[in-house]
Coordinates of C-alpha atoms in Angstrom, one line a residue:
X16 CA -72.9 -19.9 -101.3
X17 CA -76.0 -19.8 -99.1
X18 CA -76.9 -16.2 -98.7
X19 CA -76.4 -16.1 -94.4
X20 CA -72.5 -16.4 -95.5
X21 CA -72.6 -13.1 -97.3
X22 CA -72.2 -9.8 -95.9
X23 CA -73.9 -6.5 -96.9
X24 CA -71.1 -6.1 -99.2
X25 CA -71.4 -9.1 -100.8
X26 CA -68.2 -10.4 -99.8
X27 CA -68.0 -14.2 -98.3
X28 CA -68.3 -14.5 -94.6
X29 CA -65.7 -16.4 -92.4
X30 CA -66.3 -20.0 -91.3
X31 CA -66.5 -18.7 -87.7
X32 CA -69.0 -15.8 -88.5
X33 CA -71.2 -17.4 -90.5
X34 CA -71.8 -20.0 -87.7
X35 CA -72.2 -17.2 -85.4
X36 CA -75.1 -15.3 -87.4
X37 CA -76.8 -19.2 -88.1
X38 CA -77.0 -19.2 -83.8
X39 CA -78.3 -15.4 -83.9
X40 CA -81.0 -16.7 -86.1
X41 CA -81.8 -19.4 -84.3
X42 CA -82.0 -17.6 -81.0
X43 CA -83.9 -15.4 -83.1
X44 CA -86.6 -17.7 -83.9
X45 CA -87.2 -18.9 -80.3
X46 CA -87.8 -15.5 -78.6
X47 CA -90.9 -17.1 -77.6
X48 CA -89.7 -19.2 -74.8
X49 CA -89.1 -15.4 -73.2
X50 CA -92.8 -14.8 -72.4
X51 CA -93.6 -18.7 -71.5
X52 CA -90.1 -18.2 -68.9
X53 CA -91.9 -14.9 -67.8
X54 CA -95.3 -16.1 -67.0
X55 CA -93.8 -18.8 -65.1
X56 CA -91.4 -16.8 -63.5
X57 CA -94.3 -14.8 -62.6
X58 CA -96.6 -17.4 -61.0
X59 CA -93.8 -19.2 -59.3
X60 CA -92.9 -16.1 -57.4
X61 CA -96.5 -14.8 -56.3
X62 CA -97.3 -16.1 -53.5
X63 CA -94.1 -18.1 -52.3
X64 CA -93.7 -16.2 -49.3
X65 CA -97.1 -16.1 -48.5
X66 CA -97.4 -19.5 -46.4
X67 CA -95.9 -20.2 -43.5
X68 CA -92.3 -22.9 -43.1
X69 CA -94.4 -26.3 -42.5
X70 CA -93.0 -29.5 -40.8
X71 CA -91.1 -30.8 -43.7
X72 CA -89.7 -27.9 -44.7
X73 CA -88.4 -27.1 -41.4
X74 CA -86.4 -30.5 -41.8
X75 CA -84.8 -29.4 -45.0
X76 CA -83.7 -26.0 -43.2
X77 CA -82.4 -28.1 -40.4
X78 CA -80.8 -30.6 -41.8
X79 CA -79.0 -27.9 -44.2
X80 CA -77.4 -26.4 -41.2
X81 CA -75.4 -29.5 -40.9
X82 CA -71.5 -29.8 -42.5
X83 CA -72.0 -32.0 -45.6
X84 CA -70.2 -35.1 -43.9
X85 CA -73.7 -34.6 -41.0
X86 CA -75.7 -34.4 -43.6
X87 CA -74.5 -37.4 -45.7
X88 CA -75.1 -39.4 -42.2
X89 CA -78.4 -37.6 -40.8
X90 CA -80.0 -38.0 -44.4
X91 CA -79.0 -41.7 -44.3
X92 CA -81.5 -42.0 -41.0
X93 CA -84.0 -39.6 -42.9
X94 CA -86.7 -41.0 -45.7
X95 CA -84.7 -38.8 -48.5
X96 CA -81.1 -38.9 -50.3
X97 CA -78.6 -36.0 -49.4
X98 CA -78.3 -34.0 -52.5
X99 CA -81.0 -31.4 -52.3
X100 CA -79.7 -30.6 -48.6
X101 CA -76.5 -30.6 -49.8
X102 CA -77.2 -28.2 -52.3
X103 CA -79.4 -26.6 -50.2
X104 CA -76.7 -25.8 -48.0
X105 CA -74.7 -24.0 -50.1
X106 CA -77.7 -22.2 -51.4
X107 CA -78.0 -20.8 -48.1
X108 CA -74.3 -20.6 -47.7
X109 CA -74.4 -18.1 -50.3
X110 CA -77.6 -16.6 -50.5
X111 CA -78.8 -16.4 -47.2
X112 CA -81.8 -18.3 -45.4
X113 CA -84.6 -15.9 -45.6
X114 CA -88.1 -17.5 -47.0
X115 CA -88.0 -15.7 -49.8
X116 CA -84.0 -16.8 -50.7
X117 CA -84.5 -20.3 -49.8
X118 CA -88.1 -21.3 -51.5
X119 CA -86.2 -19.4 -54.7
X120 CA -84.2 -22.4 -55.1
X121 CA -87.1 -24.0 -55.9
X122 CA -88.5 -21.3 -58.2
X123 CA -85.6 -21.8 -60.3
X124 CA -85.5 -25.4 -61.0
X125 CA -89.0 -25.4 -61.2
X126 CA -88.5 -22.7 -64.5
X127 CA -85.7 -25.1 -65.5
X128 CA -88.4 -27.7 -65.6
X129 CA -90.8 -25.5 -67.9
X130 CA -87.4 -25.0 -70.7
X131 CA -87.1 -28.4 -70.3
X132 CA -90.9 -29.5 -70.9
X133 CA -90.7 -26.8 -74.0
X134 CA -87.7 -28.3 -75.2
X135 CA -88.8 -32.1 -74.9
X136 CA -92.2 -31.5 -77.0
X137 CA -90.1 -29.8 -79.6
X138 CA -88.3 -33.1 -79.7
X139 CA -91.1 -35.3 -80.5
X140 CA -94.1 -32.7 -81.8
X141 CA -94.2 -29.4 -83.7
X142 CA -93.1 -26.1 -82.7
X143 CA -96.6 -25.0 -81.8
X144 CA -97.4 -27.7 -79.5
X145 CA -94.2 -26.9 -77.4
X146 CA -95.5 -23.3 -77.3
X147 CA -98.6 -24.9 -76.2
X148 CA -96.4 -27.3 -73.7
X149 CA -94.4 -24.6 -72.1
X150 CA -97.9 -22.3 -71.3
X151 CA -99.8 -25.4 -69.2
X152 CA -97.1 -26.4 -67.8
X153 CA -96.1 -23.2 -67.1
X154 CA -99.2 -22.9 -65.2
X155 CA -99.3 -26.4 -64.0
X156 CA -100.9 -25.9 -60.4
X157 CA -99.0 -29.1 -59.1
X158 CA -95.6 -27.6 -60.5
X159 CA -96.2 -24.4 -59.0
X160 CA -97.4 -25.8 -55.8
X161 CA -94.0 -27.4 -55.5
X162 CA -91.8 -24.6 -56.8
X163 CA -92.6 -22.7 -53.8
X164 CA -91.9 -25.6 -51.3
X165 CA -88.0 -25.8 -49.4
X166 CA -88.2 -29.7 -50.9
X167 CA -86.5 -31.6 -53.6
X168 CA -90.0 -32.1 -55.4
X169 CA -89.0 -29.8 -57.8
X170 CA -85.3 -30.7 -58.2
X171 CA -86.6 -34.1 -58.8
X172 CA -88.8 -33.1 -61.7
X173 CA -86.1 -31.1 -63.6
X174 CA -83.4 -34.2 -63.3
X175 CA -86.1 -36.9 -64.5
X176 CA -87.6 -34.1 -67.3
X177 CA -83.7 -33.8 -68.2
X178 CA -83.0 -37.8 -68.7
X179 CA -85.7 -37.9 -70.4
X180 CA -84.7 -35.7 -73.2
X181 CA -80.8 -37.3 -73.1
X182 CA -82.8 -40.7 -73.4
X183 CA -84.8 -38.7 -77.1
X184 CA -81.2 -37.8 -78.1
X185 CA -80.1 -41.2 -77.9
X186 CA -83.1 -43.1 -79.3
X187 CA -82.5 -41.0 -82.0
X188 CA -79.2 -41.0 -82.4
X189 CA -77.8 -44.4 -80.3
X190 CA -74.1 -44.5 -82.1
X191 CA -73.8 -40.9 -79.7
X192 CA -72.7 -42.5 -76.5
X193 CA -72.2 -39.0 -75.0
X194 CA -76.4 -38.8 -74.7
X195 CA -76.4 -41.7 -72.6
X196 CA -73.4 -40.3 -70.9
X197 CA -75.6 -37.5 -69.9
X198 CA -78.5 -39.6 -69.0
X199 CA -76.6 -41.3 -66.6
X200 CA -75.4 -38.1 -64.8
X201 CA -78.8 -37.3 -64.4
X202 CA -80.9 -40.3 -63.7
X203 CA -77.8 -40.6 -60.5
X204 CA -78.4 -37.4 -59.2
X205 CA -82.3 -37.8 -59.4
X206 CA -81.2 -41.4 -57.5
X207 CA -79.4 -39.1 -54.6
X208 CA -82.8 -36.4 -54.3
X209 CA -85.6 -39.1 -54.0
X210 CA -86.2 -42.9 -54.4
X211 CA -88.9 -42.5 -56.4
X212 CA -86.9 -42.0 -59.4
X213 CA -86.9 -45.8 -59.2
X214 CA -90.5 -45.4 -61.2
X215 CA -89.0 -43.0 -63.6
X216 CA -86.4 -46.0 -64.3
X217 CA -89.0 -47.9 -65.1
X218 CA -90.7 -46.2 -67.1
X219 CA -87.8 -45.9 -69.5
X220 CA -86.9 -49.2 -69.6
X221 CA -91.0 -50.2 -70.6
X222 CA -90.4 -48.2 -73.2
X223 CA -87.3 -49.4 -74.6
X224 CA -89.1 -52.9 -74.5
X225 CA -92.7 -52.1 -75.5
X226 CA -90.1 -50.8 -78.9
X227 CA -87.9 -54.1 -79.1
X228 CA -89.3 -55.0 -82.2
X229 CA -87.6 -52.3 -83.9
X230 CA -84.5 -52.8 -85.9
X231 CA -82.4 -51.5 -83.6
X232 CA -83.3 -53.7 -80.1
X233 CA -82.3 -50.5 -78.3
X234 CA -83.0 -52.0 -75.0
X235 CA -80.3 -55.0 -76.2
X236 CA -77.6 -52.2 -76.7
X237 CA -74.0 -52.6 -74.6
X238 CA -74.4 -49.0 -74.4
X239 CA -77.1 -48.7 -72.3
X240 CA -76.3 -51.6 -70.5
X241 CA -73.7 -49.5 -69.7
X242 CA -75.1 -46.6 -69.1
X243 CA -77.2 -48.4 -66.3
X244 CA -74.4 -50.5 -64.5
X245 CA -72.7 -46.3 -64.4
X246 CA -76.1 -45.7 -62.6
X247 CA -75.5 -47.8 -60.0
X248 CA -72.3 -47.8 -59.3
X249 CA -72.2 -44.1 -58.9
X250 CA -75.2 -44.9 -56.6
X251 CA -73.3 -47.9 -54.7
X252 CA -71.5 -45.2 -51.2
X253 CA -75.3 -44.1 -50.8
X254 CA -76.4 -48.1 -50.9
X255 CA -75.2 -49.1 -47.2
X256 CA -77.7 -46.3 -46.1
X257 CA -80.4 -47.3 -48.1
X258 CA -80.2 -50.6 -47.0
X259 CA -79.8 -49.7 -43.1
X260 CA -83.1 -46.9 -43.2
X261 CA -85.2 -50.0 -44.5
X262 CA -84.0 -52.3 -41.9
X263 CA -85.0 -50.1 -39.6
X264 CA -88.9 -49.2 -41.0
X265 CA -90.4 -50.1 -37.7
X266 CA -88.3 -47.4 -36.3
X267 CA -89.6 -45.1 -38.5
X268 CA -93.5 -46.3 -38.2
X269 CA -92.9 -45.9 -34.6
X270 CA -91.7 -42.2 -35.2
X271 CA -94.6 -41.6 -37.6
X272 CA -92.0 -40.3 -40.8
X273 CA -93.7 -43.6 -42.1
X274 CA -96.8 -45.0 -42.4
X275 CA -98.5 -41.7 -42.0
X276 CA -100.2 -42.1 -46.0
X277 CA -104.1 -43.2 -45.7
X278 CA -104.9 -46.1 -47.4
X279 CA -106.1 -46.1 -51.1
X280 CA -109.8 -46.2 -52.3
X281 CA -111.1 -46.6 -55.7
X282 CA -111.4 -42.4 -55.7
X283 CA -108.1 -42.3 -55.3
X284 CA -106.2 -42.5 -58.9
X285 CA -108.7 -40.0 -59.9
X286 CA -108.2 -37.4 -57.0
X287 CA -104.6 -37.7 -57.5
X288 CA -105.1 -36.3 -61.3
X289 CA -107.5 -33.8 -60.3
X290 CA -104.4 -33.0 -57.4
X291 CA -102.2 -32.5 -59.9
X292 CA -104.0 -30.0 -62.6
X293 CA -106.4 -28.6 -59.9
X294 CA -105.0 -28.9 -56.0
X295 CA -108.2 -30.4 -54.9
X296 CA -109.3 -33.9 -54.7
X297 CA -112.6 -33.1 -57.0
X298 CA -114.8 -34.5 -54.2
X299 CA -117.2 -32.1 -54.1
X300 CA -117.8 -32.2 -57.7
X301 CA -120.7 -33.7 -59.1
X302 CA -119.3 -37.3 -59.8
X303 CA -119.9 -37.0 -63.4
X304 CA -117.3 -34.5 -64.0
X305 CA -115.3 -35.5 -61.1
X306 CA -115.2 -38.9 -63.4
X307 CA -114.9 -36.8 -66.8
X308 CA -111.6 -35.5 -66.0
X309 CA -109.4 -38.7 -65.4
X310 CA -111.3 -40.8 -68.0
X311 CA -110.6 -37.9 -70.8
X312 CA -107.3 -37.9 -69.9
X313 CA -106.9 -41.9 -70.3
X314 CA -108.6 -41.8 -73.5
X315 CA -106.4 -39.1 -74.9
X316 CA -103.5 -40.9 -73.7
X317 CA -104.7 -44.2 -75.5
X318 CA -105.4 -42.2 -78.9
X319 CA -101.7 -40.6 -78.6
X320 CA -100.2 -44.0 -78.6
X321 CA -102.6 -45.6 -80.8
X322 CA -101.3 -42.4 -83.6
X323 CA -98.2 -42.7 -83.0
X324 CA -96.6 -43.7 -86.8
X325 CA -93.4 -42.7 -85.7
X326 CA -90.0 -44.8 -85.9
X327 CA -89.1 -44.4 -82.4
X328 CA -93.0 -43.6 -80.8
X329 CA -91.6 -41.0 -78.6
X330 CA -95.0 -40.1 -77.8
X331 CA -95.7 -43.2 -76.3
X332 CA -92.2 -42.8 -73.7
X333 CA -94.3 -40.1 -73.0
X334 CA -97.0 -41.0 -72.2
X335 CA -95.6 -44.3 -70.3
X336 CA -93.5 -41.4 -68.2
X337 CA -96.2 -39.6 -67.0
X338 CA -98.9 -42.8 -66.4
X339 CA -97.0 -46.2 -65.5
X340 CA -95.8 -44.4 -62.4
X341 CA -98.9 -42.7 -61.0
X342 CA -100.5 -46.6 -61.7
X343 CA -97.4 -48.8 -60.3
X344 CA -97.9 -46.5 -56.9
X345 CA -101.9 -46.8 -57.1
X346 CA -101.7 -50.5 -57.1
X347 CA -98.4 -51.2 -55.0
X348 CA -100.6 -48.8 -51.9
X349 CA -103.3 -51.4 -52.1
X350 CA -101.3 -53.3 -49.9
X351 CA -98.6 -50.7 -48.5
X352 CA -99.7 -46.7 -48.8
X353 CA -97.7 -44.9 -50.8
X354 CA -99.6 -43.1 -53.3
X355 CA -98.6 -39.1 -52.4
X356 CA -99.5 -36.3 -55.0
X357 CA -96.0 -34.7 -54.3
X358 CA -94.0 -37.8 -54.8
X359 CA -95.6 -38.3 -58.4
X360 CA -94.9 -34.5 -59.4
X361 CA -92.3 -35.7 -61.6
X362 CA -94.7 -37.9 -63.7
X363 CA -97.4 -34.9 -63.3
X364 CA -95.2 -32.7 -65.8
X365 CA -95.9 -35.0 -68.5
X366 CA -100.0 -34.1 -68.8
X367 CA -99.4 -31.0 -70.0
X368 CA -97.1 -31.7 -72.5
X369 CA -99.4 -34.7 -73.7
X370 CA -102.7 -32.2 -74.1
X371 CA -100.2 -29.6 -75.9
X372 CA -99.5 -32.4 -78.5
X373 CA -103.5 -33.2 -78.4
X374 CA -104.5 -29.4 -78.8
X375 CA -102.3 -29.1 -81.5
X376 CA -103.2 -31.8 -83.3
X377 CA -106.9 -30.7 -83.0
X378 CA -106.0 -27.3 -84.5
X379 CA -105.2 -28.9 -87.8
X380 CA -108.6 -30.6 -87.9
X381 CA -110.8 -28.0 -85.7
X382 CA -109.1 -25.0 -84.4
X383 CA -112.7 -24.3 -82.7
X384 CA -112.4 -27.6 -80.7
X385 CA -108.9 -27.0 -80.1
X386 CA -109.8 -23.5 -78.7
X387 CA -112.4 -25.3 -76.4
X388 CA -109.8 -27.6 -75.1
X389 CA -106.9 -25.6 -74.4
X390 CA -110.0 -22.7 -72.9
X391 CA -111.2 -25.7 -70.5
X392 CA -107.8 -26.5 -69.7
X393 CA -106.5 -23.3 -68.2
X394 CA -109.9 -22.9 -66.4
X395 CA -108.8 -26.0 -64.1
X396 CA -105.0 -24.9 -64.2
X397 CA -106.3 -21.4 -63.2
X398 CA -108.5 -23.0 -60.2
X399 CA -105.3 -24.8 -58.9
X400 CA -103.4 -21.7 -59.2
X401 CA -106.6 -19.8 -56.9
X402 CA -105.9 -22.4 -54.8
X403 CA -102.6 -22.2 -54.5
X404 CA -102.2 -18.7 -53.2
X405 CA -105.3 -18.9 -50.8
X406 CA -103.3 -18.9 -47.6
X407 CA -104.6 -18.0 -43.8
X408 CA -103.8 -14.8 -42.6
X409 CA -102.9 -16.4 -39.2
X410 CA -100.2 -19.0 -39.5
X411 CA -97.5 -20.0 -37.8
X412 CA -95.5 -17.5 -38.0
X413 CA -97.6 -15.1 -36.5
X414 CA -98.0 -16.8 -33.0
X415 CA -93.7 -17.7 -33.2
X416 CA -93.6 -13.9 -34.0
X417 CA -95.6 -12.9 -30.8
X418 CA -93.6 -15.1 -28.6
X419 CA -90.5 -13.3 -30.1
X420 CA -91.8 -10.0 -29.0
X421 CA -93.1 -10.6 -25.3
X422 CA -90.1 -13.0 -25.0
X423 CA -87.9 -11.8 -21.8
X424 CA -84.6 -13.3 -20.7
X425 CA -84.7 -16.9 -19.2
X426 CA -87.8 -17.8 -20.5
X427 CA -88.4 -21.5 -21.1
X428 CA -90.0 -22.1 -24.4
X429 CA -91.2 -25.6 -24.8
X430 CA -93.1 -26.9 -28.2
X431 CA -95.1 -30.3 -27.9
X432 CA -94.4 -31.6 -31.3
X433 CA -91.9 -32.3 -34.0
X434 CA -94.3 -31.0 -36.6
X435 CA -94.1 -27.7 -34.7
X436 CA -90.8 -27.5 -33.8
X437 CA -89.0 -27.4 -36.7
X438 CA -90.8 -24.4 -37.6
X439 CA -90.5 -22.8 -34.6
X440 CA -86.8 -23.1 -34.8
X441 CA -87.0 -21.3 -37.9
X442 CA -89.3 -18.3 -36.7
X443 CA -87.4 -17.5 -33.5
X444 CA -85.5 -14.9 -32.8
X445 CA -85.1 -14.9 -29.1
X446 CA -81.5 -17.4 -29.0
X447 CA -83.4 -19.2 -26.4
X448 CA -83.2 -22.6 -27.8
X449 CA -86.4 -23.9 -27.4
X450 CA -87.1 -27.4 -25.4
X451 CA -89.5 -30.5 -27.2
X452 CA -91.8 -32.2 -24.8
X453 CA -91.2 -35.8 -25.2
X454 CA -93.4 -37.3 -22.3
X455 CA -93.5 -41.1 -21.8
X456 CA -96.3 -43.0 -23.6
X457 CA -99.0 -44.7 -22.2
X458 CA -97.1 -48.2 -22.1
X459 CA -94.1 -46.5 -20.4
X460 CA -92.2 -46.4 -23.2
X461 CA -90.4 -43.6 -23.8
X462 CA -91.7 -40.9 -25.6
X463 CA -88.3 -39.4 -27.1
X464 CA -88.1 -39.6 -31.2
X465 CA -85.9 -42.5 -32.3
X466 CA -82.3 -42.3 -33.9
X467 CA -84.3 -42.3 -38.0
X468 CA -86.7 -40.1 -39.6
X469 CA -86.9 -36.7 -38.1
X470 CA -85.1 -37.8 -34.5
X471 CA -82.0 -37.8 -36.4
X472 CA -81.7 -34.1 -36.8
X473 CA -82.4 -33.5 -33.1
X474 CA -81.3 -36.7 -31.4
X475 CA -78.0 -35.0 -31.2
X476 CA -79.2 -32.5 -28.4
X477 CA -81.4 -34.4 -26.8
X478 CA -79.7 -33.4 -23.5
X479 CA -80.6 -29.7 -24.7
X480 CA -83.5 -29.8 -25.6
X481 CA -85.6 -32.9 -24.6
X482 CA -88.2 -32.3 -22.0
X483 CA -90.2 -35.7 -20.6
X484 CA -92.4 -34.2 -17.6
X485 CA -93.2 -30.6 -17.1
X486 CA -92.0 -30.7 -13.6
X487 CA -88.4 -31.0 -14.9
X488 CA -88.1 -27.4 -15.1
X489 CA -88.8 -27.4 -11.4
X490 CA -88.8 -23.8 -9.9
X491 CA -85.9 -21.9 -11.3
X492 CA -87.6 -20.8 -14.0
X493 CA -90.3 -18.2 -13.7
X494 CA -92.0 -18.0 -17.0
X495 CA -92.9 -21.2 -19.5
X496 CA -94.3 -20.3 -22.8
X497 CA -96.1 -24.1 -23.9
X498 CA -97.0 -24.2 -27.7
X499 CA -99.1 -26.6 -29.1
X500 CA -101.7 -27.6 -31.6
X501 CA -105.2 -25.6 -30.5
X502 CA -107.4 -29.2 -30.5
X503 CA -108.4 -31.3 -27.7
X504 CA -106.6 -33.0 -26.2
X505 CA -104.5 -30.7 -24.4
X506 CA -100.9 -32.1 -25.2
X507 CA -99.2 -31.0 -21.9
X508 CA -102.0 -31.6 -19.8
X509 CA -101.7 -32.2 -16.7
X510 CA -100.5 -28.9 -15.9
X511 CA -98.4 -28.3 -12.9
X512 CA -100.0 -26.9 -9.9
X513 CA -98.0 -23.5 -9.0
X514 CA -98.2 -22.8 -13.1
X515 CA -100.5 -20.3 -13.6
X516 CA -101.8 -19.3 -16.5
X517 CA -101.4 -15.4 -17.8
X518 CA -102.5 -15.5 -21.1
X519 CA -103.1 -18.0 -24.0
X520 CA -103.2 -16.8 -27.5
X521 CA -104.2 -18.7 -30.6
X522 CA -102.9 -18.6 -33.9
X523 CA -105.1 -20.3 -36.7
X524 CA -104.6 -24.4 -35.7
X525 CA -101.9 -23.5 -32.7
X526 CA -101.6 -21.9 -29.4
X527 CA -99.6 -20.7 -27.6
X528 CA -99.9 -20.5 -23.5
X529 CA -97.4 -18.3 -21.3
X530 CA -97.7 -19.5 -17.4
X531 CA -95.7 -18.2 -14.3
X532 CA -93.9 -20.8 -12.2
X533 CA -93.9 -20.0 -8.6
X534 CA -92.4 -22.1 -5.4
X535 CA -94.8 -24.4 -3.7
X536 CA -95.3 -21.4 -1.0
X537 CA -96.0 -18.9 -3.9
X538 CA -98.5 -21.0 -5.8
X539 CA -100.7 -21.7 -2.8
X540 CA -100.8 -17.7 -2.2
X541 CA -101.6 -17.5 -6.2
X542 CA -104.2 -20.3 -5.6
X543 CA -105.7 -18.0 -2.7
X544 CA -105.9 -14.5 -4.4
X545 CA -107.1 -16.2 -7.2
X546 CA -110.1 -18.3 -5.0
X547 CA -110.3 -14.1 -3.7
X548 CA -110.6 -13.1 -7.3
X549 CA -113.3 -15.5 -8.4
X550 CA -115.5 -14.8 -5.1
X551 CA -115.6 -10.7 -6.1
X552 CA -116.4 -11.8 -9.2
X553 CA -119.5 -13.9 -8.2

């Protein structure tokens, strides 16, 4: 009799509480992952309401108002899958839609993430390098960055993260089916939050080849045959859609949701890792250790796979998880831009958990050249994280926030941009709903947003709230309040002739303009006065 089936008395513990006390003692033993949970709880929450709602987060919030039948169909014209909305929805549904509320959603998948990352090191390493895993990635300034976003970034990462350890399970263990049972679950709800798990897919099954030599062929299995055909058949209502929004890609170039991405330059693989651990593109570095970062980091991920004696080289999955990606999208944007730091956060989570294994192995070796590394390490996580929380004092917000308060009652508010306006609708408070200025372009055509991308979630009201020609208002209304980005060229110009303006206010890269409408026999006694006006002044 072992002695954790004894009591204090000496007398032999039930079945039931003996197995009991063996999970105390276990729990016992990982009391760790508290603090690691805690200081990324920590850095996660600092901060996230410090920013103003951007474009694309606007479009989440939007698109969450919908019923979940409108959002299946509006998110089958958008760029992304339904299932973060959807979920989103009944975040907000329960929990309310106030910045702090709805960017916690993303807090807590994003600490998900971190048990996960802790929990797939300690599958494939020793205990100390997950304890070295879960700090860096912890502080992973590209994990963080995207913890605090209303976006499925995160989501995304804690699905593929959690695949990934079912896939572990299974090549460990591939007579349990219920592993790949789980990995299916997952890799399909990753399918419905972003295509770009299509490169996580990949990954996996590089891996099960690149080990095909092995006794057990695991990429030959039924099973995970299987387990992929379950994949895509769960996947198969959300296909139609799929295969509509890339019919319509002109559509969507036209409407600028794509084609947007600059093309790629030979700097641009290694900006994207220094994006990741840092939030900068190492530019302005001195091009020796702009270069020294990335070409470490390729090294080290060649000398984990090179060392790896063991049966399944599960460092090498992870390794191919967090590289073959961030290389497939490098090359495929030589000839069609693709290659977006926050697309690739996903594959991002797997460079700290690769230097964790690194450090750790150093320790036994040279614990002061471990030190060193893991010091260095969290000086450029640390610079990220600066990054991260410097913010503008005036943003958005602030000039929504003054219209709110000078706002009176049948004022005309009219923003000259989608990326503004989903904001706007956000920030304001006066239930005016306010009007987007969709003039014609310079061919004539018109200047309204299409029926895919972000047009879907306003196309809907385009009676409401489409506005093509200033003049439309016509003299009914009294006041206009015009905001717009504070760069030449003036979006609305020109401006009407019996609009005058009263005051303009900017508000960091914005403006905001309020002008009074008078008749035509009104503005030409405005136009006098002020003729009067300017002649005192002279």
């Amino acid at each position: 009799m072992r002695p954790d089936e004894c009591n204090v008395t000496g007398k032999a513990l039930t079945p039931d509480a003996a197995q009991r006390i063996q999970r105390l003692a276990v729990l016992a033993r990982e009391l760790w992952l508290i603090p690691i949970l805690l200081l990324a709880t920590v850095v996660r929450v600092y901060g996230s309401t410090a920013s103003a709602i951007w474009c694309d987060e606007g479009s989440s919030l939007l698109m969450s108002q919908y019923s979940p039948s409108l959002i299946w169909l509006h998110s089958a014209h958008d760029v992304h899958p339904p299932l973060y909305f959807l979920l989103l929805h009944t975040w907000i549904d329960v929990f309310g839609n106030g910045i702090f509320s709805i960017r916690f959603m993303s807090v807590l998948t994003g600490l998900g993430t971190v048990a996960l990352g802790v929990w797939l090191v300690s599958l494939i390493a020793t205990r100390r390098a997950a304890v070295l895993a879960g700090v860096l990635l912890a502080m992973l300034p590209i994990a963080v960055r995207y913890s605090q976003e209303v976006r499925m970034y995160s989501l995304m990462g804690f699905w593929l993260l959690g695949a990934t350890i079912a896939l572990v399970y299974w090549v460990k263990n591939p007579a349990r089916h219920r592993y790949l049972v789980i990995y299916a679950l997952l890799m399909t709800a990753s399918f419905y939050t972003h295509y770009f798990t299509a490169l996580c897919v990949l990954s996996h099954w590089t891996y099960l080849l690149m080990i095909r030599g092995e006794k057990n062929r695991l990429i030959a299995r039924p099973a995970w045959w299987l387990a992929n055909s379950a994949i895509v058949l769960m996947y198969t209502p959300w296909i139609p859609g799929l295969i509509d929004l890339m019919q319509h890609t002109e559509q969507l170039k036209a409407g600028g949701d794509v084609g947007w991405i600059p093309p790629v330059t030979g700097y641009s693989l290694p900006s994207t890792i220094w994006q990741f651990l840092n939030l900068t593109d190492g530019l302005e570095l001195n091009r020796a250790i702009y270069f020294s970062l990335p070409v470490a980091l390729a090294l080290i991920a060649g000398v984990v796979c090179r060392r790896d004696q063991g049966p399944h080289k599960l460092h090498v999955l992870l390794v191919i998880y967090t590289f073959l990606p961030l290389i497939v999208v490098f090359l495929v944007s030589w000839a069609m831009p693709l290659l977006v730091e926050r697309y690739l956060m996903f594959s991002a989570l797997g460079l700290p958990l690769i230097m964790a294994i690194v450090i750790d192995h150093l320790e036994r070796h040279s614990r002061y050249t471990a030190m060193a590394a893991l010091a260095l390490l969290l000086l450029v996580e640390l610079g990220g994280l600066k990054t991260n929380y410097q913010t503008d004092d005036e943003q958005f917000d602030k000039l929504v926030s003054y219209v709110n308060e000078h706002y009176v009652a049948n004022d005309r508010i009219v923003v000259s941009d989608l990326f503004w306006y989903f904001g706007y609708r956000y920030y304001n408070t006066t239930g005016a709903l306010p009007l987007l200025y969709t003039p014609p372009q310079a061919n004539g055509a018109s200047g309204r947003p299409g029926d895919y991308g972000f047009g879907t979630l306003v196309n809907g009201d385009a009676e409401k709230i489409y506005l093509d020609s200033l003049e439309q208002l016509g003299t009914s209304t009294s006041r206009v309040w015009l905001v717009s980005s504070s760069e030449p060229p003036d979006d609305f110009a020109p401006i009407p002739g019996n609009w005058t303006n009263v005051s303009t206010r900017n508000v960091g890269d914005t403006q905001v303009r309020l002008y009074t409408v008078h008749a035509p026999s009104q503005a030409r006694l405005a136009h006098t006065k002020g003729e009067q006006g300017t002649k005192q002044i002279d």
